[in-house]
Short mmCIF file of C-alpha atoms in Angstrom, two decimals:
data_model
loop_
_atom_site.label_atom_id
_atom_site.label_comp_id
_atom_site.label_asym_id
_atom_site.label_seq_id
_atom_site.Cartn_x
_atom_site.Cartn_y
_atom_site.Cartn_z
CA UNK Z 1 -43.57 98.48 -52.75
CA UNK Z 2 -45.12 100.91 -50.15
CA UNK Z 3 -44.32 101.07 -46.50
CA UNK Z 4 -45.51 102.98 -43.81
CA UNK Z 5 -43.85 104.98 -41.37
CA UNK Z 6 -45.53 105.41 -38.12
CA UNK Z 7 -46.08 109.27 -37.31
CA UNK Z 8 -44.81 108.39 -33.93
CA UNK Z 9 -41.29 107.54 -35.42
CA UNK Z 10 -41.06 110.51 -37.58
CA UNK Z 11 -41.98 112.94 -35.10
CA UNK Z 12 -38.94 111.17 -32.63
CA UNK Z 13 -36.73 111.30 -35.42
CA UNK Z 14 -37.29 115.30 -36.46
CA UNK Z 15 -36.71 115.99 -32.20
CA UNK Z 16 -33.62 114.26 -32.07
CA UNK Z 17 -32.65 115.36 -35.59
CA UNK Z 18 -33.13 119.08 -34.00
CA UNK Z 19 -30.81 117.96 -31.21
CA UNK Z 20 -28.39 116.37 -33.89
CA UNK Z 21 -27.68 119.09 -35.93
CA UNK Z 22 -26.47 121.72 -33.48
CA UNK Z 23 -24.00 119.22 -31.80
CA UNK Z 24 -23.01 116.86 -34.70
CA UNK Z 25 -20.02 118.27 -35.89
CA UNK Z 26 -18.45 115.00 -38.04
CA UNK Z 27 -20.02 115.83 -41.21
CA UNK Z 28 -20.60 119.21 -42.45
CA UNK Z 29 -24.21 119.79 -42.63
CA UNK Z 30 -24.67 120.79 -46.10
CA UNK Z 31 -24.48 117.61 -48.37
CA UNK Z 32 -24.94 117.38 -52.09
CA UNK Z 33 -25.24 114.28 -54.47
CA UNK Z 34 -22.42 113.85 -57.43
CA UNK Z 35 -23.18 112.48 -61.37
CA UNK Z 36 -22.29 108.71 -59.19
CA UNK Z 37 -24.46 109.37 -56.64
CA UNK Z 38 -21.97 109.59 -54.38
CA UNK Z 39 -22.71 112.03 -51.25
CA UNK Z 40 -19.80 114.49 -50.67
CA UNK Z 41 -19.26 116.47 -47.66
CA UNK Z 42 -16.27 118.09 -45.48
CA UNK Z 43 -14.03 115.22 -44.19
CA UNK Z 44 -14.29 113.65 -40.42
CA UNK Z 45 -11.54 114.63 -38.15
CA UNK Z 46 -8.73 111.72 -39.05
CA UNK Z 47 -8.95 109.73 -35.77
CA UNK Z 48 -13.04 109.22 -36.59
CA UNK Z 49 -14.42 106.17 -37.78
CA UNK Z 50 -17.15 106.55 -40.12
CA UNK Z 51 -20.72 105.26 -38.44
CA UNK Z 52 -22.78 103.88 -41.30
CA UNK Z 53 -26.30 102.85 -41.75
CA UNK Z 54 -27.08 100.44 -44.66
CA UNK Z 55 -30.73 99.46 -45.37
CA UNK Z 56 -30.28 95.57 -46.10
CA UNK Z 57 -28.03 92.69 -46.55
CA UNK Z 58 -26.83 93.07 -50.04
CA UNK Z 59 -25.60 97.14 -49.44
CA UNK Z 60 -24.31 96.02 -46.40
CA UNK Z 61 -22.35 93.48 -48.16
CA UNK Z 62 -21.06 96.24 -50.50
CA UNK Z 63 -20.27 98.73 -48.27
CA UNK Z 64 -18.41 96.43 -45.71
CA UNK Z 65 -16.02 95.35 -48.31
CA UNK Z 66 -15.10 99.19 -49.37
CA UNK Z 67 -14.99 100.36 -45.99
CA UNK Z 68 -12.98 97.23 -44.12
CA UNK Z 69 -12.44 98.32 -40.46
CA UNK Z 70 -12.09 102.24 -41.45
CA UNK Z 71 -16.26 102.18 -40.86
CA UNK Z 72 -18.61 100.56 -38.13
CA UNK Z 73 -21.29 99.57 -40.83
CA UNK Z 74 -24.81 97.94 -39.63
CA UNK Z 75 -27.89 97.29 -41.69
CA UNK Z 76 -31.01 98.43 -40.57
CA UNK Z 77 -33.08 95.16 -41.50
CA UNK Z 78 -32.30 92.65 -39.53
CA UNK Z 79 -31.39 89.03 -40.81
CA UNK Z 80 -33.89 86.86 -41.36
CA UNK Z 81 -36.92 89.49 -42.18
CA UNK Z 82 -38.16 90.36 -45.81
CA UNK Z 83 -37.24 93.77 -46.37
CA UNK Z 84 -40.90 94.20 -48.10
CA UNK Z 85 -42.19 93.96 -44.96
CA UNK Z 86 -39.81 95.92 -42.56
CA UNK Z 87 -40.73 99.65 -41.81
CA UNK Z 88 -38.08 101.52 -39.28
CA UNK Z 89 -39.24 102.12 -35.64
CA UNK Z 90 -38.55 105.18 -33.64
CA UNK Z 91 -35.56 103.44 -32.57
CA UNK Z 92 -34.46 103.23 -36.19
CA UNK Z 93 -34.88 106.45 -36.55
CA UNK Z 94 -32.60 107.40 -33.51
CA UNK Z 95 -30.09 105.28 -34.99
CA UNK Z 96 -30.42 106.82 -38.61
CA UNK Z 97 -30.14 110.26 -37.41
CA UNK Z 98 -26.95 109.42 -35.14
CA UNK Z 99 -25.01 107.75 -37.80
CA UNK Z 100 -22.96 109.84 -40.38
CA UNK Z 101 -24.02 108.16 -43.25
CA UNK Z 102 -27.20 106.23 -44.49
CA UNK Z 103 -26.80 104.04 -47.83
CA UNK Z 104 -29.28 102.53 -49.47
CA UNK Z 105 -29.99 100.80 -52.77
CA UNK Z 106 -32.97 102.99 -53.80
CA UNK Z 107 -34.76 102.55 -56.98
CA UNK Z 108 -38.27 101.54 -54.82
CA UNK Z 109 -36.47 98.57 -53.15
CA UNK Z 110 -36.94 101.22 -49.29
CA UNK Z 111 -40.36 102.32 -49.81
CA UNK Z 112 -39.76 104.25 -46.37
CA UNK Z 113 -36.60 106.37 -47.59
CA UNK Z 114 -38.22 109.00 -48.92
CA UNK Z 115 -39.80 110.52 -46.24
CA UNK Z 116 -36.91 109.94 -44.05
CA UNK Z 117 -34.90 111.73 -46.54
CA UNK Z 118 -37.07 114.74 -46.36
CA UNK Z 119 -36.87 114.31 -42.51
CA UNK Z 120 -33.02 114.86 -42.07
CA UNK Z 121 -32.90 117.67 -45.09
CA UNK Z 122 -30.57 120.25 -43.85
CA UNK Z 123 -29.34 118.05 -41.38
CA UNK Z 124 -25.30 116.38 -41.50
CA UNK Z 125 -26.42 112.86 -42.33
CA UNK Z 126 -25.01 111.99 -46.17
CA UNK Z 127 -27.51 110.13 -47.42
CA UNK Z 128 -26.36 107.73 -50.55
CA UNK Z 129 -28.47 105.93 -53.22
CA UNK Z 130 -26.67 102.88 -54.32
CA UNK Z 131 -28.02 102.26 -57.46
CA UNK Z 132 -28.03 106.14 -58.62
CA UNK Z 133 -26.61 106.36 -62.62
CA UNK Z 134 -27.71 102.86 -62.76
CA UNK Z 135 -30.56 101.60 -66.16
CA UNK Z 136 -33.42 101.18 -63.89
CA UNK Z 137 -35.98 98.54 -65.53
CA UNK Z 138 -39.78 99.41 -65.15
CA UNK Z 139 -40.79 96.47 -62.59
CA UNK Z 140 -43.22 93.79 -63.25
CA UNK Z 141 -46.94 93.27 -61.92
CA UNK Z 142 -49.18 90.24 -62.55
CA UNK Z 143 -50.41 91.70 -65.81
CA UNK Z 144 -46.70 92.14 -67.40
CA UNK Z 145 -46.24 88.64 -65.85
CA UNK Z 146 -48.34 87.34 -68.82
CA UNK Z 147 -46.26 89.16 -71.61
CA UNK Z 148 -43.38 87.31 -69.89
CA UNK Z 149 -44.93 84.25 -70.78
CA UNK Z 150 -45.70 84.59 -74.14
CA UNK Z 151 -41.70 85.87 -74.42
CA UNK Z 152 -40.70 82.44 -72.58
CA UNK Z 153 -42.74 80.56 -75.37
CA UNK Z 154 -40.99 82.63 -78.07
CA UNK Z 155 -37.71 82.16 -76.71
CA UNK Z 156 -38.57 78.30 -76.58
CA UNK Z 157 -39.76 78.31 -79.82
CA UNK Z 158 -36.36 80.02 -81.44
CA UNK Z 159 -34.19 77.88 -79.33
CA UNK Z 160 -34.95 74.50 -81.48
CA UNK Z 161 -33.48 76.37 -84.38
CA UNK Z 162 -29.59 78.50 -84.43
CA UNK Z 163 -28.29 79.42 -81.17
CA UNK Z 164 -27.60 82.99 -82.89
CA UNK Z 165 -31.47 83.01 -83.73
CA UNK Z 166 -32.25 82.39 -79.94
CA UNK Z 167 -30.43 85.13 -78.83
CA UNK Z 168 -31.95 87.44 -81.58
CA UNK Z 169 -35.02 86.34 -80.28
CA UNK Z 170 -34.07 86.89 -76.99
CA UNK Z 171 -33.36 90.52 -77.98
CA UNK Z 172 -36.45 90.72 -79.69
CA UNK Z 173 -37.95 89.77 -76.32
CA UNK Z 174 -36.53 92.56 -74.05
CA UNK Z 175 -37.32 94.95 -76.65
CA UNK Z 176 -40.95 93.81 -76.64
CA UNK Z 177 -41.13 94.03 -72.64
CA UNK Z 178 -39.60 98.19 -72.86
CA UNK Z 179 -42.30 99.03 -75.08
CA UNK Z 180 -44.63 97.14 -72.57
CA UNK Z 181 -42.92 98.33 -69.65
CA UNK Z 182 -45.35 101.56 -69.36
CA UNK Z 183 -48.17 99.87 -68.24
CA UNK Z 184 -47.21 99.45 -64.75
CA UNK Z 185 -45.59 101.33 -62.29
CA UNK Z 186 -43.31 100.64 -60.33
CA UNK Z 187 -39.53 100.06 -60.73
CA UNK Z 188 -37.38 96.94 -60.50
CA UNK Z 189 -34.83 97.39 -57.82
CA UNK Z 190 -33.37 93.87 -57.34
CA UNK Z 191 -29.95 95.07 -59.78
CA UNK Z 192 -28.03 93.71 -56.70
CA UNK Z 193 -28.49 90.35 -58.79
CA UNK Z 194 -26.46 91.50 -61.66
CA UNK Z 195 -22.81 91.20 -60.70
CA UNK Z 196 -22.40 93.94 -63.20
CA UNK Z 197 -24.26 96.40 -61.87
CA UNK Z 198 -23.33 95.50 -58.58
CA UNK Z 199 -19.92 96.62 -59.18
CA UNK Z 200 -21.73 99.55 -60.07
CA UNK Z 201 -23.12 100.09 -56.69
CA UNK Z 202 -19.64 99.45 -55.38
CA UNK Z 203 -17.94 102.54 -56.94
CA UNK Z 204 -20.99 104.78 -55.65
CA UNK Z 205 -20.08 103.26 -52.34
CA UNK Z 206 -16.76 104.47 -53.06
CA UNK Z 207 -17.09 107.49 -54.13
CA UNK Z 208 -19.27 108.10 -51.14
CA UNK Z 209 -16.97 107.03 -48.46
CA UNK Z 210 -13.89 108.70 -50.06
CA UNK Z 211 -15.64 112.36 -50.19
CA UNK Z 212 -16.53 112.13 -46.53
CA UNK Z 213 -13.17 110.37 -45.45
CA UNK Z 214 -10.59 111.95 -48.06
CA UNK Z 215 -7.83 110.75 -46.10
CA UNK Z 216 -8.27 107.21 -46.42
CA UNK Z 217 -9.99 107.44 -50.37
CA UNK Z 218 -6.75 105.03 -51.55
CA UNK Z 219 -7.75 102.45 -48.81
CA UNK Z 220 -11.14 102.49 -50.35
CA UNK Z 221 -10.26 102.37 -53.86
CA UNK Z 222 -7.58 99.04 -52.90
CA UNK Z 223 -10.60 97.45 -51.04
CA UNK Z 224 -13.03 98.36 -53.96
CA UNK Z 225 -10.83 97.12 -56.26
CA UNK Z 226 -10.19 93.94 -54.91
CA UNK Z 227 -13.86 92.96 -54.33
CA UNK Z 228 -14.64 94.19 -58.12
CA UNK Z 229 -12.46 91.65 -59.25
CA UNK Z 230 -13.95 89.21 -57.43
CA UNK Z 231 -17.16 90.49 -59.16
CA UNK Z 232 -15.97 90.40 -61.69
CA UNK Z 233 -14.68 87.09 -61.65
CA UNK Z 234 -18.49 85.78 -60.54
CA UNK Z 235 -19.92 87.55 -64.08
CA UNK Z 236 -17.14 85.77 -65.92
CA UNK Z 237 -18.33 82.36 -64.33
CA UNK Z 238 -21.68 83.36 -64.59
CA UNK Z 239 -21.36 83.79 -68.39
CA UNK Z 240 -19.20 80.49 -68.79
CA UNK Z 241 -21.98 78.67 -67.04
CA UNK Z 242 -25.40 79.87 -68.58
CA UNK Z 243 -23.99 80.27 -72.40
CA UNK Z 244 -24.57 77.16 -73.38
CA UNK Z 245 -27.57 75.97 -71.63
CA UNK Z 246 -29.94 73.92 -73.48
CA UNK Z 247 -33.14 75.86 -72.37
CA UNK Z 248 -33.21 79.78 -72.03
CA UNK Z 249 -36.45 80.18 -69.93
CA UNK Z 250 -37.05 79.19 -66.03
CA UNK Z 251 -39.70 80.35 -63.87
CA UNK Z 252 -39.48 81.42 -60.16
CA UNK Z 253 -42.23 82.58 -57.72
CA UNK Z 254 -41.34 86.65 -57.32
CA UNK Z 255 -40.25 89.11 -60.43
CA UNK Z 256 -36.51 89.75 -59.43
CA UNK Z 257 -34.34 88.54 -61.55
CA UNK Z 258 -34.58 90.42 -64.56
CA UNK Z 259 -31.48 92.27 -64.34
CA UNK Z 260 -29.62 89.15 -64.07
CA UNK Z 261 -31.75 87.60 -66.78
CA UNK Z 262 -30.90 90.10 -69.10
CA UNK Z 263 -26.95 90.20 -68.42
CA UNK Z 264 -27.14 86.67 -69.46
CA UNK Z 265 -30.07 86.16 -72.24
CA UNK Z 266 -31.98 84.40 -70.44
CA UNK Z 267 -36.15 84.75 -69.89
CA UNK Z 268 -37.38 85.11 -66.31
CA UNK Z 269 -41.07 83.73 -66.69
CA UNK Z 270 -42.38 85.14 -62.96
CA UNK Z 271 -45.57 83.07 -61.48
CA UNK Z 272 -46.17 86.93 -59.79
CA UNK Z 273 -44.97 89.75 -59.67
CA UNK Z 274 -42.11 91.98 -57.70
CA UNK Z 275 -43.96 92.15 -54.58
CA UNK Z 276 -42.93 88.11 -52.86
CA UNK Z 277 -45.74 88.63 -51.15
CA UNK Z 278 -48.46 89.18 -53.88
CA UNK Z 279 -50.65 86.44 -54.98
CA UNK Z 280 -50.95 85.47 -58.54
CA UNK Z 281 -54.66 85.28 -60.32
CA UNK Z 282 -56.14 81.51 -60.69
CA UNK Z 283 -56.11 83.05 -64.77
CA UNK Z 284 -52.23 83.36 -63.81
CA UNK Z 285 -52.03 79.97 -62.30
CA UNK Z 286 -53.44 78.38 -64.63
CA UNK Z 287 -51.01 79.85 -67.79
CA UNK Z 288 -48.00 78.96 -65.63
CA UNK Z 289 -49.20 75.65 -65.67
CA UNK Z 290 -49.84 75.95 -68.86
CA UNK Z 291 -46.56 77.25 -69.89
CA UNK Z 292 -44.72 74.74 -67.85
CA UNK Z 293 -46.65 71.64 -69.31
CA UNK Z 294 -46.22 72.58 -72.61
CA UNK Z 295 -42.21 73.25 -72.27
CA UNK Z 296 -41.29 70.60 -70.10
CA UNK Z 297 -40.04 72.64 -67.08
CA UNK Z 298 -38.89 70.26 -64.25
CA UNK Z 299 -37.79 73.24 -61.81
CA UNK Z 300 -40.55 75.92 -60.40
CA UNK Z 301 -38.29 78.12 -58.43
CA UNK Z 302 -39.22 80.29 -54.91
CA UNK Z 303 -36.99 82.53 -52.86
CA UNK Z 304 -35.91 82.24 -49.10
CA UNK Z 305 -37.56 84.45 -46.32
CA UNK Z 306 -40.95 83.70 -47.72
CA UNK Z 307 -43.65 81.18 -48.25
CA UNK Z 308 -42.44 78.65 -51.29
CA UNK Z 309 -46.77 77.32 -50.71
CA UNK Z 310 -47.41 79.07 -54.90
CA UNK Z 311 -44.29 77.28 -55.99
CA UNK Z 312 -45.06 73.76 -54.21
CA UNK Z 313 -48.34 74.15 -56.13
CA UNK Z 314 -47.53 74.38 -59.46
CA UNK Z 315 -44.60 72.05 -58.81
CA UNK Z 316 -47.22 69.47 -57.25
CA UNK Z 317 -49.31 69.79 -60.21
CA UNK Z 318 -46.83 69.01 -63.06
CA UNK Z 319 -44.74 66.64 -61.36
CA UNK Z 320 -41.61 69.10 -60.86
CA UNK Z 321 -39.57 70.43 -58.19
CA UNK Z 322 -39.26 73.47 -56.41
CA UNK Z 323 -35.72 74.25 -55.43
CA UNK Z 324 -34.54 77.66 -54.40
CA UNK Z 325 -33.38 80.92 -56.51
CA UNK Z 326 -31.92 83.28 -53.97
CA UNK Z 327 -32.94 87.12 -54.59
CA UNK Z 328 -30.49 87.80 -51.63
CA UNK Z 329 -32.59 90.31 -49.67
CA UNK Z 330 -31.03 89.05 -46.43
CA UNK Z 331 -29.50 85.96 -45.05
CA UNK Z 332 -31.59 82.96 -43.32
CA UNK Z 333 -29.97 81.35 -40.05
CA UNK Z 334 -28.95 78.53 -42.61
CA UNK Z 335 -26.78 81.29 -44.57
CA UNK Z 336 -25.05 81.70 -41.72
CA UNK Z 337 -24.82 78.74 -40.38
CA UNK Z 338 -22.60 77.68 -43.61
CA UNK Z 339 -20.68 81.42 -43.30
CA UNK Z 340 -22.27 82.19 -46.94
CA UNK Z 341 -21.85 85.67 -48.26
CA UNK Z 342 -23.07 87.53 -51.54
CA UNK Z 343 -20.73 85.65 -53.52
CA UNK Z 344 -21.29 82.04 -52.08
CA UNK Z 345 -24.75 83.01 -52.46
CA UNK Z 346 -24.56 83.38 -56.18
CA UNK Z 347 -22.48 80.72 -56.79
CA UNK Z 348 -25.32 78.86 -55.27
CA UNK Z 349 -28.04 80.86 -57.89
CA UNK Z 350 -25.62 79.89 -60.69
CA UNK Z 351 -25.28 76.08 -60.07
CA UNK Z 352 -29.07 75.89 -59.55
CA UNK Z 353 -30.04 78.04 -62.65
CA UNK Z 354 -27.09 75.74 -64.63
CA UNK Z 355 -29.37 72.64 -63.39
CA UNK Z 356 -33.09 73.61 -64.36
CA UNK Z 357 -31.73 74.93 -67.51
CA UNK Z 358 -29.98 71.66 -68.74
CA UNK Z 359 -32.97 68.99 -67.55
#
């Protein structure tokens, strides 16, 4: 997903980023990336707080939970909007170039990074990808969308028989969709969704804040450590909860949950693909229909922050619900209205995914 940076915004950011780097003393101006992707850089004097940019809800999550009050953290995107469609203003740019640190979860999920990366090169901001080190999946368009739906029908097919033959037909499955995985382009960034690679993106965080605050790296590591547990704790329930499900295929509006899909063997059959936004073909339609006739399905799931109108329509047409699977790309004023947080949020994924997969 592309997004477009006005020429206004980066010309205001490279002026003040001018200004910045003679009188910005907190971080030392030369920054370099580890094997984690952790920035490191010369340590803030002691009595500094770190000030930290995040690009959306889920990093901001993250990074809140390592840093606890030793960082003022703030996310760029604002609650409520679909990071697809936010671009940063020259305002956001001020902001970016003021802060000592910018994380974000990179792997095409902040289509606007890169050329704000090349705007503060040489400049003290560490920038951090989140999901560096990580197994990025090739991402899925309307065309790999179909493939999906001829692995949902295998997977269907196999689970009638053993349970170990559906899994080795699961396998078989994400094997088939690597060697497919060439003919499109762009990556899948949503690994937020796995709570195993999300503890991933924790440690980078780490790593990150401890080379730029040495002084208070075993604060980190005991805040780190206690939210990976509780990570760890969601996988465990996670696992518990979808092993023995009597149906290993579900189908939901937008392309991102193939990460968590593939922690668990299950077989995300996406109506489009990872753009929320992007309108599936009538051809497309009309297989999902298809699909979902011929299997039964009783769930058609959409996201939050966009238009559930593609969902409604399939669901309309087969006599199913819609109900919601959360890609967590920012909470609604209903999230916090009930105080819910990453985890809650899962929790909530888990219990609906346990329900369409057990009707």
């Amino acid at each position: 997903m592309k997004f477009r940076i006005h020429h206004l915004a980066i010309l205001s950011l490279s002026a003040l980023l001018i200004a910045a780097g003679c009188g910005n003393n907190a971080v030392n101006s030369s920054t370099t990336t580890n094997a984690s992707g952790a920035a490191e850089a010369t340590a803030l004097p002691e009595s500094s707080k770190l000030n930290i940019k995040v690009s959306f809800y889920p990093i901001y999550e993250f990074t809140k939970n390592v840093a606890g009050d030793l960082a003022d953290v703030e996310a760029l995107i604002p609650a409520g909007i679909e990071p697809h469609d936010w671009e940063p203003t020259a305002k956001d740019m001020a902001e970016i170039s003021d802060a000592d640190m910018l994380i974000y979860n990179g792997a095409g999920m902040e289509g606007w990074v890169d050329q704000v990366l090349e705007s503060v090169s040489g400049t003290p901001l560490i920038t951090v990808e989140a999901s560096k080190g990580l197994d990025i999946m090739e991402g899925t368009e309307e065309e790999e969308a179909d493939h999906h739906h001829e692995e949902g029908e295998h997977a269907h097919e196999e689970e009638e028989h053993a349970h170990e033959e559906g899994e080795h037909a699961h396998e078989e499955g994400e094997h088939a969709h690597e060697e497919h995985s060439h003919d499109h382009g762009g990556l899948d960034p949503h690994v937020w969704l796995n709570p195993t690679l999300a503890i991933q993106e924790v440690r980078n965080i780490e790593a990150a804040l401890a080379a730029a605050a040495p002084e208070h790296a075993e604060d980190f590591k005991t805040n780190a450590d206690a939210y990976v547990a509780k990570l760890e704790q969601l996988d465990q329930e996670f696992k518990d909860g979808l092993k023995d499900t009597k149906r290993k295929d579900f189908i939901t509006q937008h392309a991102a949950f193939g990460y968590l899909a593939k922690q668990y063997g299950l077989t995300q059959v996406p109506i489009a693909g990872l753009s929320p936004e992007q309108e599936p073909s009538a051809a497309n339609m009309s297989k999902i229909v298809e699909f979902a006739k011929e299997h039964k399905v009783k769930t058609i799931f959409f996201e939050t922050l966009v238009s559930s109108s593609v969902a409604d329509t399939i669901a309309k047409e087969i006599g199913a619900k819609a109900a919601v699977l959360n890609p967590i790309e920012g909470l609604t004023e209903e999230d916090r209205s009930q105080n819910l947080d990453y985890l809650g949020i899962m929790r909530q994924n888990l219990e609906a995914l346990k329900s369409a997969l057990n009707e």
